[in-house]
Amino acid sequence: MARHFFDLDAIGAGLVVAAARPELERAAQVGAMVVTAPPGTGKTTFVPPLVAHLVAERAARQGADAPPPRVLLTQPRRVAVRAAARRIAQLDRSDLGGAVGFTVRGERTVGRDTQLEVLTPGVLLRRLISDPSLENVGAVILDEIHERSVDGDLLLGLVSEVRALRDDLIVVAMSATLDAGHVAEVLGAAAGAGPAQVVEIPSALFPLDIEHAPFDGPRLNERGVTRGFLAHLAAVTLSSQRAVGTDALVFVPGAREVDEVVRLLRTGASGSQAVEILPLHGRIPAREQDRAVQGRAHPDEPARIVVSTSLAESALTVPGVRLVVDSGLSREVRRDRARDMTGLVTVSSSRASAEQRAGRAARQGPGRAVRAYSETDFARMPAASNPEISSADLTDAALLLAAWGAPGGRGIVLPTPPPPASMAQAETVLHTLELVDDTGRVTALGNRVVRMPVGVREARALLAGARELGDPALAAEVVAAFSDDHRDAGADLHALLRELRTGRTPGADRWRRERRRLEGIASEASVGPSPERTDTSTIGSAPASSGAIAGIVTALARPEWIARRVSEHSRTYLLASGTRAALPEGSGLLGSEWLAVREVQRSDARTADGTGAVIRLAASLAEADAFRLAGPLLTQARHASIQAGRVRVREERRLGAILLSSTPTAARAEDAGPAFAAELRATGLSALRWSEAATALRARLALVHRALGAPWPAMTDESLIHHLDDWLGPALSGLRAGESLHAISVAAALRGLLPWPEAARLDALAPERLALPSGSTAQIQYPDAEDSAAPPVVAVKLQELFGLAESPTLVDGRVSILFHLLSPARKPLAVTSDLVSFWNGPYQDVRKEMRGRYPKHPWPEDPWTAQATALTKRRLGQ
């Protein structure tokens, strides 16, 4: 293999980052570094060839026959990958696919002599699963990690672990804006070393003028971006571009907004000074993306306006741009965990994003940024966007982590840990898809899926669908339709496929390209023995008709979204996951008893038939196919409940949350406990018979827990219900079908919660009665278990406390007793928790008023030396 040394002087000419070459080389030699540099400094252009140069030099020192290990550079998007590879190759005066190559989904331009390969995070993640030690790789450079995508975060954690095993591997993390210190700690954590070295590249930006041109109306409504705002954005863009005459970059949140603003701009620009208007988003072909980011080939060509999603926000420079127009809107992932829905929603951008966008105008010279919103709107924006891992569907991440040997992310250091609830849900989905077994280990099918360059659900549908249908092409065309942003007004996937096949509907060319790609993936992945299945009874047992294909493949991707109509003539369906959603009015799927649902979206009550969610894409499914494809979701169990005080049992068969059948059957002895437990959880603890002893014990324990915490148990209703099995389980299990909850001794059950050996101190910490100076005792009234602030109360005749200076306390002095001081007739005289203050002050006023009313009882002038008593003066011999 030829060894290539990059011409760093030529590549770094005019780049700010090149001045930091010595510092970058020293940091790279250590093995890990974090590079922070403002936009336009050239870090993406210069640092990767520099690192590749260092790796090649090290290989040369090791011997003439040693091939130089490859350097991998990740970019967050495919267009940025191609642009970065093309730019570095151009500056190096080499051919693309030679010393510099790239790999993205569906496209690979890499040769045997390639030393610097640019690729997306997803491609590198799959490569890591196949090659965990990254053999023949000398360095990994993770660029634009501030975007905090799930793939980017996972890469940072996994590559750090590889570095712990390979001290010769150079790891570099780069960004214009990031918490460099935190990233440096993550890079060093897995290796047990200190933080990675941080190299900061300062740069004085070219002058940048920022102005605001707010819209007099709402930017967003319930349907998304308003038409009025998009028209305003187009008008501001045209007037601003005409004023400066330079190339312009317009930021909008999504592909649909890009297409609409492009249409408005072309309409508004017709007949005026020549200007070329280009879209830039992920749905257009690669050649059109590349054309939009390459800039004008000659200064005499017409000025250009590029309308882009956040795709152009970072990671690449659009040459010639001196004007940026920013909508101030972004698309971000939001998860509705209750409905198991994840989708992109349009929200206000972060201030960090707004700064990144504005900076595009001043990368190569003085620029101007026009924000189509007010300064007040800017001030209200969040400082930064949340990491995607905090709100995304983690199914893909969960399978990758399981294949890496860190199920659920346990044991791996990530910039932000995945939310436990989201990760648990993702692991459940993987089990339903038969990609992990009961222990969480990856199955044979899962091992194939995790290596495929497509999402987990799509990959599973491709493989299982190809076997089910006997033809990878049939599965591929369905997956290509539902995995991209194709739509049918009636949510009918089968109707959408018919339209796509004609080639007349928008996006048909894109669908055909994706279908061919997926067919190739399915055919390649299907080579070899079929993976073992955990349930051989479901897939491949019946041929599919052409009308059933869409439903079968969709169900294989999301079996938990197999749905059944709730009633005849209704457009509302219950999904196996438990979510209710409605078909759009007039949908061609109305009348289908069973559906395989692909997409669900939150919606208003009318559109969603009162469910709060509307089905956006689905296919009809035969009942037999629903049962056959459901896998682990099919269950049969006894369900016991309490009706009219008696235990009633039904045998229930379910597909997830969908009730298939319910048959009454005779109750058994073991049914009573679960039935009564369910009754208590539904109706509350008032269904128990609370004796005075039980109520008092609960109140005492509640006070001790309030003062000491663990191991003393909490006594609130919520806590007791949550731990019902711990304290009431044995008593419930002992109930017979004919008995009621009133047969349980609640006090005895509560005592089962007492911690050992601390339980022996309960009477000392919270006694039932308080010893008084008079020789008698008084009942301590403990506050209700739900009251977190009220004190314990002792109501006692005033005379019984004469001489008591120190106010008694409970729980080792942590809780004061509140005394209700009573008259001889047990009427309230005073309330105090500070007896010293009472004897020294208010007592004299009470004495003056009470000794005439109760002359038979002692009212001494000096309460400190008087005898404490409950008796009259006569009985005292006074």
Short mmCIF file of C-alpha atoms in Angstrom, two decimals, residues 51 55 159 261 330 355 388 408 430 448 458-459 473 501 566 712 717 767 785 828 876:
data_model
loop_
_atom_site.label_atom_id
_atom_site.label_comp_id
_atom_site.label_asym_id
_atom_site.label_seq_id
_atom_site.Cartn_x
_atom_site.Cartn_y
_atom_site.Cartn_z
CA VAL A 51 -3.53 13.67 12.34
CA VAL A 55 -0.12 8.49 11.85
CA VAL A 159 -14.36 4.99 21.02
CA VAL A 261 -39.80 29.03 0.76
CA SER A 330 -35.78 24.05 14.51
CA GLU A 355 -25.30 32.09 16.94
CA GLU A 388 -31.10 13.94 21.75
CA GLY A 408 -28.83 -0.70 28.73
CA LEU A 430 -35.96 -5.49 21.30
CA ARG A 448 -27.49 -9.57 11.74
CA GLU A 458 -36.54 -1.49 9.28
CA ALA A 459 -33.76 -4.07 9.31
CA ALA A 473 -37.83 -7.02 -3.21
CA ARG A 501 -45.26 2.45 -8.22
CA VAL A 566 -62.56 -0.69 19.30
CA TRP A 712 -37.69 3.46 58.87
CA ASP A 717 -50.76 6.14 51.15
CA PRO A 767 -43.86 5.93 72.76
CA ALA A 785 -49.26 9.96 58.23
CA PRO A 828 -58.07 24.63 76.58
CA LEU A 876 -53.66 17.23 98.68
#
